[in-house]
Amino acid sequence: MPDDWPDTVVPVLIQRRYFKYDIVKRTAAPAGHANALSIINASITQYPIVPAYAMTCHGVQGKTLSSILIADPRPSGMTVSPQAFYVALSRVQASAGLALARAPTIADFEAFVPKEDVQNEANRLKGLSESTVARMKRPRQDGR
C-alpha cells in the first residue's frame, strides 16, 4: 500500500470465479423430442467481503488457507511478536497465494534470530543427541 494511505485502510483483493451452469430449457419441445440442454459459461467478479474477513495472527493459527493478505504486522504502534508474523506467513498453501500489504524490512527478518539462551539450549540438545547416537553405535560389553 502507498505510504501516504492512512492505517485504517484495508486492502481487499478482487476475485474472479469461472463456472459452467447446465440449464434445461423449459420451453415446450415437439412431441418425441427431449427438452434442449444449454450450457452457460459465466464468470463473476466480486469483492470478497464477508464477516470476519480479517483475522488476527492468533485467529489463523492452525488453519490452512488458499490465499492470504497480510497487512502491516505491527499496526498503529502495537507490538506483534515475530512468531505471530511467522504464523501468518505460514498459513498459506503456496507462495502464489501470499500477498503482503508492505514489503518486509531487514528488521522483520532479523526479528527471527533466536535469543542466545534459545540457541544455547538448541546446541545442548544437539550435543546430547549426537552423544546418544554415538553411544548406541558402540558394541556392548556383554557381547550382544
Short mmCIF file of N, CA and C in Angstrom, two decimals:
data_model
loop_
_atom_site.label_atom_id
_atom_site.label_comp_id
_atom_site.label_asym_id
_atom_site.label_seq_id
_atom_site.Cartn_x
_atom_site.Cartn_y
_atom_site.Cartn_z
N MET A 1 0.85 -1.17 0.00
CA MET A 1 0.00 0.00 0.00
C MET A 1 0.89 1.23 0.00
N PRO A 2 0.42 2.28 -0.60
CA PRO A 2 1.21 3.51 -0.58
C PRO A 2 1.42 4.02 0.84
N ASP A 3 2.60 4.58 1.09
CA ASP A 3 2.93 5.07 2.43
C ASP A 3 2.02 6.17 2.92
N ASP A 4 1.44 6.94 2.00
CA ASP A 4 0.61 8.08 2.43
C ASP A 4 -0.84 7.68 2.73
N TRP A 5 -1.19 6.41 2.60
CA TRP A 5 -2.54 5.97 2.95
C TRP A 5 -2.66 5.84 4.46
N PRO A 6 -3.82 6.14 5.02
CA PRO A 6 -3.98 6.02 6.48
C PRO A 6 -3.96 4.56 6.92
N ASP A 7 -3.61 4.35 8.20
CA ASP A 7 -3.54 2.99 8.76
C ASP A 7 -4.89 2.29 8.75
N THR A 8 -5.96 3.05 8.64
CA THR A 8 -7.30 2.46 8.70
C THR A 8 -7.73 1.83 7.38
N VAL A 9 -6.98 2.05 6.32
CA VAL A 9 -7.32 1.48 5.01
C VAL A 9 -6.91 0.01 4.99
N VAL A 10 -7.83 -0.84 4.59
CA VAL A 10 -7.56 -2.27 4.50
C VAL A 10 -7.72 -2.68 3.04
N PRO A 11 -6.68 -3.21 2.41
CA PRO A 11 -6.81 -3.62 1.02
C PRO A 11 -7.66 -4.87 0.89
N VAL A 12 -8.48 -4.92 -0.13
CA VAL A 12 -9.32 -6.08 -0.41
C VAL A 12 -9.05 -6.48 -1.86
N LEU A 13 -8.67 -7.71 -2.07
CA LEU A 13 -8.33 -8.19 -3.40
C LEU A 13 -9.58 -8.61 -4.15
N ILE A 14 -9.69 -8.19 -5.40
CA ILE A 14 -10.81 -8.59 -6.24
C ILE A 14 -10.62 -10.06 -6.61
N GLN A 15 -11.69 -10.81 -6.63
CA GLN A 15 -11.63 -12.21 -7.02
C GLN A 15 -12.54 -12.45 -8.21
N ARG A 16 -12.08 -13.30 -9.11
CA ARG A 16 -12.89 -13.69 -10.27
C ARG A 16 -13.01 -15.20 -10.27
N ARG A 17 -14.23 -15.67 -10.42
CA ARG A 17 -14.52 -17.10 -10.46
C ARG A 17 -15.22 -17.42 -11.78
N TYR A 18 -14.83 -18.55 -12.39
CA TYR A 18 -15.46 -19.01 -13.61
C TYR A 18 -16.25 -20.28 -13.29
N PHE A 19 -17.38 -20.43 -13.93
CA PHE A 19 -18.18 -21.62 -13.68
C PHE A 19 -19.04 -21.93 -14.90
N LYS A 20 -19.49 -23.19 -14.97
CA LYS A 20 -20.43 -23.63 -16.01
C LYS A 20 -21.74 -23.96 -15.33
N TYR A 21 -22.81 -23.69 -16.00
CA TYR A 21 -24.12 -23.97 -15.44
C TYR A 21 -24.97 -24.61 -16.52
N ASP A 22 -25.44 -25.83 -16.27
CA ASP A 22 -26.29 -26.53 -17.22
C ASP A 22 -27.74 -26.13 -16.98
N ILE A 23 -28.41 -25.71 -18.04
CA ILE A 23 -29.81 -25.29 -17.92
C ILE A 23 -30.64 -26.10 -18.90
N VAL A 24 -31.69 -26.70 -18.40
CA VAL A 24 -32.65 -27.37 -19.28
C VAL A 24 -33.72 -26.34 -19.60
N LYS A 25 -33.85 -26.04 -20.87
CA LYS A 25 -34.85 -25.05 -21.26
C LYS A 25 -36.24 -25.60 -20.99
N ARG A 26 -37.08 -24.78 -20.45
CA ARG A 26 -38.43 -25.21 -20.08
C ARG A 26 -39.45 -24.93 -21.18
N THR A 27 -38.95 -24.71 -22.38
CA THR A 27 -39.88 -24.48 -23.49
C THR A 27 -40.47 -25.81 -23.93
N ALA A 28 -41.63 -25.75 -24.50
CA ALA A 28 -42.30 -26.97 -24.96
C ALA A 28 -41.55 -27.52 -26.15
N ALA A 29 -41.12 -28.76 -26.03
CA ALA A 29 -40.42 -29.41 -27.13
C ALA A 29 -41.44 -30.13 -28.00
N PRO A 30 -41.15 -30.26 -29.30
CA PRO A 30 -42.07 -31.01 -30.16
C PRO A 30 -42.23 -32.44 -29.63
N ALA A 31 -43.34 -33.04 -29.93
CA ALA A 31 -43.63 -34.40 -29.46
C ALA A 31 -42.50 -35.33 -29.86
N GLY A 32 -42.06 -36.13 -28.90
CA GLY A 32 -41.00 -37.10 -29.17
C GLY A 32 -39.60 -36.53 -29.03
N HIS A 33 -39.46 -35.27 -28.73
CA HIS A 33 -38.14 -34.65 -28.56
C HIS A 33 -37.94 -34.27 -27.08
N ALA A 34 -36.72 -34.43 -26.63
CA ALA A 34 -36.40 -34.06 -25.24
C ALA A 34 -36.19 -32.55 -25.17
N ASN A 35 -36.35 -32.01 -23.99
CA ASN A 35 -36.05 -30.59 -23.79
C ASN A 35 -34.57 -30.35 -24.12
N ALA A 36 -34.29 -29.20 -24.68
CA ALA A 36 -32.92 -28.86 -25.07
C ALA A 36 -32.10 -28.54 -23.82
N LEU A 37 -30.82 -28.92 -23.84
CA LEU A 37 -29.91 -28.64 -22.73
C LEU A 37 -28.95 -27.54 -23.18
N SER A 38 -28.89 -26.48 -22.44
CA SER A 38 -27.97 -25.39 -22.74
C SER A 38 -26.91 -25.33 -21.66
N ILE A 39 -25.69 -25.02 -22.05
CA ILE A 39 -24.60 -24.84 -21.09
C ILE A 39 -24.16 -23.38 -21.17
N ILE A 40 -24.16 -22.74 -20.04
CA ILE A 40 -23.75 -21.33 -19.98
C ILE A 40 -22.40 -21.26 -19.28
N ASN A 41 -21.42 -20.63 -19.91
CA ASN A 41 -20.15 -20.34 -19.27
C ASN A 41 -20.24 -18.93 -18.73
N ALA A 42 -19.95 -18.76 -17.47
CA ALA A 42 -20.09 -17.44 -16.85
C ALA A 42 -18.91 -17.18 -15.92
N SER A 43 -18.76 -15.93 -15.58
CA SER A 43 -17.77 -15.57 -14.56
C SER A 43 -18.39 -14.51 -13.68
N ILE A 44 -17.89 -14.44 -12.47
CA ILE A 44 -18.35 -13.41 -11.54
C ILE A 44 -17.12 -12.73 -10.97
N THR A 45 -17.16 -11.43 -10.94
CA THR A 45 -16.09 -10.64 -10.34
C THR A 45 -16.68 -9.96 -9.12
N GLN A 46 -16.01 -10.11 -7.99
CA GLN A 46 -16.58 -9.55 -6.77
C GLN A 46 -15.48 -9.14 -5.80
N TYR A 47 -15.88 -8.33 -4.86
CA TYR A 47 -15.04 -8.01 -3.72
C TYR A 47 -15.45 -8.98 -2.62
N PRO A 48 -14.57 -9.85 -2.20
CA PRO A 48 -14.96 -10.90 -1.26
C PRO A 48 -15.09 -10.39 0.18
N ILE A 49 -16.04 -9.53 0.40
CA ILE A 49 -16.28 -9.00 1.74
C ILE A 49 -17.24 -9.95 2.46
N VAL A 50 -16.77 -10.53 3.51
CA VAL A 50 -17.58 -11.44 4.31
C VAL A 50 -17.33 -11.13 5.78
N PRO A 51 -18.24 -11.49 6.65
CA PRO A 51 -17.97 -11.28 8.07
C PRO A 51 -16.69 -12.01 8.47
N ALA A 52 -15.88 -11.35 9.25
CA ALA A 52 -14.60 -11.90 9.74
C ALA A 52 -13.62 -12.14 8.61
N TYR A 53 -13.66 -11.29 7.59
CA TYR A 53 -12.68 -11.45 6.52
C TYR A 53 -11.28 -11.14 7.03
N ALA A 54 -11.19 -10.39 8.12
CA ALA A 54 -9.90 -10.08 8.72
C ALA A 54 -9.76 -10.90 10.00
N MET A 55 -8.58 -11.45 10.18
CA MET A 55 -8.32 -12.26 11.36
C MET A 55 -6.98 -11.85 11.95
N THR A 56 -6.82 -12.09 13.22
CA THR A 56 -5.54 -11.84 13.85
C THR A 56 -4.60 -13.00 13.55
N CYS A 57 -3.33 -12.80 13.83
CA CYS A 57 -2.36 -13.89 13.67
C CYS A 57 -2.75 -15.08 14.52
N HIS A 58 -3.26 -14.81 15.72
CA HIS A 58 -3.68 -15.90 16.60
C HIS A 58 -4.92 -16.60 16.04
N GLY A 59 -5.78 -15.85 15.35
CA GLY A 59 -7.01 -16.41 14.81
C GLY A 59 -6.78 -17.37 13.66
N VAL A 60 -5.69 -17.19 12.91
CA VAL A 60 -5.41 -18.07 11.78
C VAL A 60 -4.55 -19.26 12.17
N GLN A 61 -4.06 -19.28 13.40
CA GLN A 61 -3.20 -20.37 13.83
C GLN A 61 -3.95 -21.69 13.69
N GLY A 62 -3.32 -22.65 13.04
CA GLY A 62 -3.92 -23.96 12.84
C GLY A 62 -4.76 -24.07 11.58
N LYS A 63 -4.98 -22.98 10.88
CA LYS A 63 -5.79 -23.00 9.65
C LYS A 63 -4.87 -23.14 8.44
N THR A 64 -5.40 -23.66 7.36
CA THR A 64 -4.71 -23.70 6.07
C THR A 64 -5.56 -22.91 5.10
N LEU A 65 -4.95 -21.91 4.47
CA LEU A 65 -5.69 -21.00 3.60
C LEU A 65 -5.13 -21.05 2.19
N SER A 66 -6.00 -20.87 1.20
CA SER A 66 -5.53 -20.86 -0.19
C SER A 66 -4.91 -19.52 -0.55
N SER A 67 -5.37 -18.45 0.10
CA SER A 67 -4.76 -17.14 -0.13
C SER A 67 -4.87 -16.32 1.15
N ILE A 68 -3.93 -15.40 1.29
CA ILE A 68 -3.90 -14.56 2.48
C ILE A 68 -3.26 -13.23 2.13
N LEU A 69 -3.80 -12.18 2.67
CA LEU A 69 -3.21 -10.85 2.53
C LEU A 69 -2.81 -10.43 3.94
N ILE A 70 -1.52 -10.19 4.13
CA ILE A 70 -1.03 -9.80 5.44
C ILE A 70 -0.81 -8.30 5.44
N ALA A 71 -1.57 -7.62 6.28
CA ALA A 71 -1.38 -6.18 6.44
C ALA A 71 -0.13 -5.98 7.29
N ASP A 72 0.18 -4.75 7.61
CA ASP A 72 1.34 -4.46 8.44
C ASP A 72 1.26 -5.28 9.72
N PRO A 73 2.26 -6.11 9.98
CA PRO A 73 2.19 -6.96 11.17
C PRO A 73 2.31 -6.17 12.48
N ARG A 74 2.65 -4.90 12.38
CA ARG A 74 2.77 -4.07 13.58
C ARG A 74 1.91 -2.82 13.42
N PRO A 75 0.59 -2.95 13.36
CA PRO A 75 -0.26 -1.80 13.09
C PRO A 75 -0.32 -0.81 14.25
N SER A 76 -0.34 0.44 13.92
CA SER A 76 -0.59 1.54 14.86
C SER A 76 0.19 1.43 16.16
N GLY A 77 1.46 1.15 16.08
CA GLY A 77 2.29 1.14 17.28
C GLY A 77 2.16 -0.10 18.14
N MET A 78 1.30 -1.03 17.75
CA MET A 78 1.17 -2.27 18.54
C MET A 78 2.40 -3.14 18.28
N THR A 79 2.79 -3.90 19.25
CA THR A 79 3.92 -4.81 19.05
C THR A 79 3.37 -6.21 18.80
N VAL A 80 3.86 -6.80 17.74
CA VAL A 80 3.46 -8.16 17.39
C VAL A 80 4.73 -9.00 17.43
N SER A 81 4.67 -10.14 18.05
CA SER A 81 5.86 -10.99 18.16
C SER A 81 6.24 -11.52 16.79
N PRO A 82 7.54 -11.76 16.58
CA PRO A 82 7.97 -12.34 15.31
C PRO A 82 7.31 -13.69 15.05
N GLN A 83 7.03 -14.42 16.13
CA GLN A 83 6.39 -15.73 15.97
C GLN A 83 4.99 -15.58 15.38
N ALA A 84 4.27 -14.53 15.79
CA ALA A 84 2.93 -14.31 15.26
C ALA A 84 3.00 -13.97 13.77
N PHE A 85 3.99 -13.19 13.37
CA PHE A 85 4.17 -12.86 11.95
C PHE A 85 4.48 -14.13 11.17
N TYR A 86 5.31 -15.00 11.73
CA TYR A 86 5.62 -16.28 11.09
C TYR A 86 4.35 -17.12 10.93
N VAL A 87 3.52 -17.16 11.96
CA VAL A 87 2.27 -17.93 11.90
C VAL A 87 1.44 -17.43 10.72
N ALA A 88 1.31 -16.12 10.58
CA ALA A 88 0.53 -15.56 9.48
C ALA A 88 1.14 -15.94 8.13
N LEU A 89 2.45 -15.84 8.00
CA LEU A 89 3.12 -16.17 6.74
C LEU A 89 2.97 -17.64 6.37
N SER A 90 2.93 -18.50 7.36
CA SER A 90 2.95 -19.94 7.09
C SER A 90 1.57 -20.57 6.94
N ARG A 91 0.51 -19.79 6.92
CA ARG A 91 -0.84 -20.34 6.82
C ARG A 91 -1.25 -20.62 5.39
N VAL A 92 -0.58 -20.05 4.42
CA VAL A 92 -0.99 -20.16 3.02
C VAL A 92 -0.38 -21.41 2.39
N GLN A 93 -1.13 -22.06 1.49
CA GLN A 93 -0.70 -23.33 0.89
C GLN A 93 0.46 -23.15 -0.08
N ALA A 94 0.49 -22.05 -0.82
CA ALA A 94 1.55 -21.82 -1.81
C ALA A 94 1.90 -20.33 -1.82
N SER A 95 3.13 -20.03 -2.16
CA SER A 95 3.56 -18.63 -2.14
C SER A 95 2.76 -17.78 -3.12
N ALA A 96 2.18 -18.39 -4.15
CA ALA A 96 1.35 -17.63 -5.10
C ALA A 96 0.11 -17.06 -4.42
N GLY A 97 -0.31 -17.64 -3.32
CA GLY A 97 -1.48 -17.16 -2.59
C GLY A 97 -1.15 -16.16 -1.50
N LEU A 98 0.12 -15.76 -1.40
CA LEU A 98 0.55 -14.84 -0.34
C LEU A 98 0.67 -13.43 -0.90
N ALA A 99 0.03 -12.49 -0.24
CA ALA A 99 0.16 -11.07 -0.61
C ALA A 99 0.51 -10.29 0.66
N LEU A 100 1.47 -9.40 0.54
CA LEU A 100 1.88 -8.56 1.66
C LEU A 100 1.49 -7.13 1.36
N ALA A 101 0.91 -6.45 2.34
CA ALA A 101 0.49 -5.06 2.14
C ALA A 101 1.70 -4.12 2.08
N ARG A 102 2.81 -4.55 2.64
CA ARG A 102 4.04 -3.77 2.55
C ARG A 102 5.21 -4.74 2.43
N ALA A 103 6.28 -4.25 1.83
CA ALA A 103 7.46 -5.10 1.68
C ALA A 103 8.12 -5.31 3.04
N PRO A 104 8.59 -6.53 3.32
CA PRO A 104 9.27 -6.76 4.59
C PRO A 104 10.59 -6.00 4.65
N THR A 105 10.98 -5.62 5.84
CA THR A 105 12.24 -4.91 6.05
C THR A 105 13.28 -5.87 6.60
N ILE A 106 14.52 -5.43 6.63
CA ILE A 106 15.59 -6.23 7.24
C ILE A 106 15.25 -6.52 8.70
N ALA A 107 14.68 -5.53 9.39
CA ALA A 107 14.31 -5.72 10.80
C ALA A 107 13.30 -6.85 10.97
N ASP A 108 12.40 -7.01 9.99
CA ASP A 108 11.43 -8.11 10.07
C ASP A 108 12.15 -9.46 10.09
N PHE A 109 13.17 -9.60 9.24
CA PHE A 109 13.90 -10.86 9.18
C PHE A 109 14.83 -11.05 10.37
N GLU A 110 15.44 -9.97 10.83
CA GLU A 110 16.34 -10.06 11.99
C GLU A 110 15.57 -10.43 13.25
N ALA A 111 14.29 -10.14 13.27
CA ALA A 111 13.47 -10.46 14.45
C ALA A 111 13.35 -11.97 14.65
N PHE A 112 13.64 -12.76 13.61
CA PHE A 112 13.50 -14.21 13.71
C PHE A 112 14.75 -14.89 14.26
N VAL A 113 15.81 -14.13 14.55
CA VAL A 113 17.02 -14.72 15.13
C VAL A 113 16.71 -15.09 16.58
N PRO A 114 16.91 -16.36 16.94
CA PRO A 114 16.58 -16.76 18.32
C PRO A 114 17.48 -16.07 19.33
N LYS A 115 16.96 -15.88 20.52
CA LYS A 115 17.73 -15.30 21.61
C LYS A 115 18.86 -16.25 21.99
N GLU A 116 19.89 -15.72 22.65
CA GLU A 116 21.08 -16.51 22.97
C GLU A 116 20.75 -17.74 23.81
N ASP A 117 19.86 -17.61 24.80
CA ASP A 117 19.54 -18.76 25.65
C ASP A 117 18.85 -19.87 24.85
N VAL A 118 18.06 -19.49 23.85
CA VAL A 118 17.40 -20.49 23.00
C VAL A 118 18.44 -21.20 22.13
N GLN A 119 19.40 -20.43 21.58
CA GLN A 119 20.46 -21.04 20.77
C GLN A 119 21.31 -21.98 21.62
N ASN A 120 21.62 -21.57 22.86
CA ASN A 120 22.41 -22.42 23.76
C ASN A 120 21.69 -23.73 24.05
N GLU A 121 20.39 -23.65 24.30
CA GLU A 121 19.61 -24.87 24.59
C GLU A 121 19.54 -25.77 23.36
N ALA A 122 19.39 -25.18 22.18
CA ALA A 122 19.37 -25.98 20.95
C ALA A 122 20.71 -26.69 20.76
N ASN A 123 21.81 -25.99 21.03
CA ASN A 123 23.14 -26.61 20.91
C ASN A 123 23.33 -27.72 21.94
N ARG A 124 22.83 -27.52 23.16
CA ARG A 124 22.93 -28.55 24.20
C ARG A 124 22.17 -29.81 23.79
N LEU A 125 20.95 -29.62 23.26
CA LEU A 125 20.14 -30.76 22.83
C LEU A 125 20.77 -31.48 21.65
N LYS A 126 21.37 -30.71 20.73
CA LYS A 126 22.04 -31.33 19.58
C LYS A 126 23.22 -32.18 20.06
N GLY A 127 24.02 -31.64 21.00
CA GLY A 127 25.14 -32.40 21.55
C GLY A 127 24.68 -33.65 22.26
N LEU A 128 23.61 -33.56 23.03
CA LEU A 128 23.05 -34.71 23.72
C LEU A 128 22.60 -35.78 22.73
N SER A 129 21.96 -35.35 21.65
CA SER A 129 21.51 -36.28 20.61
C SER A 129 22.70 -36.98 19.96
N GLU A 130 23.74 -36.21 19.62
CA GLU A 130 24.92 -36.80 18.96
C GLU A 130 25.63 -37.79 19.88
N SER A 131 25.76 -37.46 21.17
CA SER A 131 26.43 -38.39 22.10
C SER A 131 25.60 -39.66 22.30
N THR A 132 24.28 -39.53 22.31
CA THR A 132 23.41 -40.70 22.46
C THR A 132 23.53 -41.61 21.25
N VAL A 133 23.53 -41.04 20.06
CA VAL A 133 23.67 -41.85 18.83
C VAL A 133 25.02 -42.55 18.82
N ALA A 134 26.09 -41.84 19.20
CA ALA A 134 27.43 -42.44 19.22
C ALA A 134 27.48 -43.59 20.22
N ARG A 135 26.87 -43.40 21.39
CA ARG A 135 26.86 -44.44 22.42
C ARG A 135 26.07 -45.67 21.94
N MET A 136 25.00 -45.46 21.21
CA MET A 136 24.18 -46.57 20.71
C MET A 136 24.91 -47.36 19.62
N LYS A 137 25.83 -46.73 18.91
CA LYS A 137 26.55 -47.41 17.84
C LYS A 137 27.71 -48.26 18.37
N ARG A 138 28.20 -47.98 19.59
CA ARG A 138 29.30 -48.75 20.16
C ARG A 138 28.85 -50.17 20.48
N PRO A 139 29.75 -51.14 20.27
CA PRO A 139 29.39 -52.52 20.65
C PRO A 139 29.23 -52.63 22.16
N ARG A 140 28.30 -53.44 22.58
CA ARG A 140 28.04 -53.63 24.01
C ARG A 140 29.12 -54.52 24.62
N GLN A 141 29.41 -54.30 25.89
CA GLN A 141 30.45 -55.07 26.59
C GLN A 141 30.04 -56.53 26.80
N ASP A 142 28.75 -56.81 26.88
CA ASP A 142 28.31 -58.18 27.15
C ASP A 142 28.22 -59.03 25.88
N GLY A 143 28.69 -58.49 24.75
CA GLY A 143 28.75 -59.26 23.52
C GLY A 143 27.48 -59.30 22.70
N ARG A 144 26.47 -58.65 23.13
CA ARG A 144 25.21 -58.66 22.37
C ARG A 144 25.20 -57.64 21.30
#
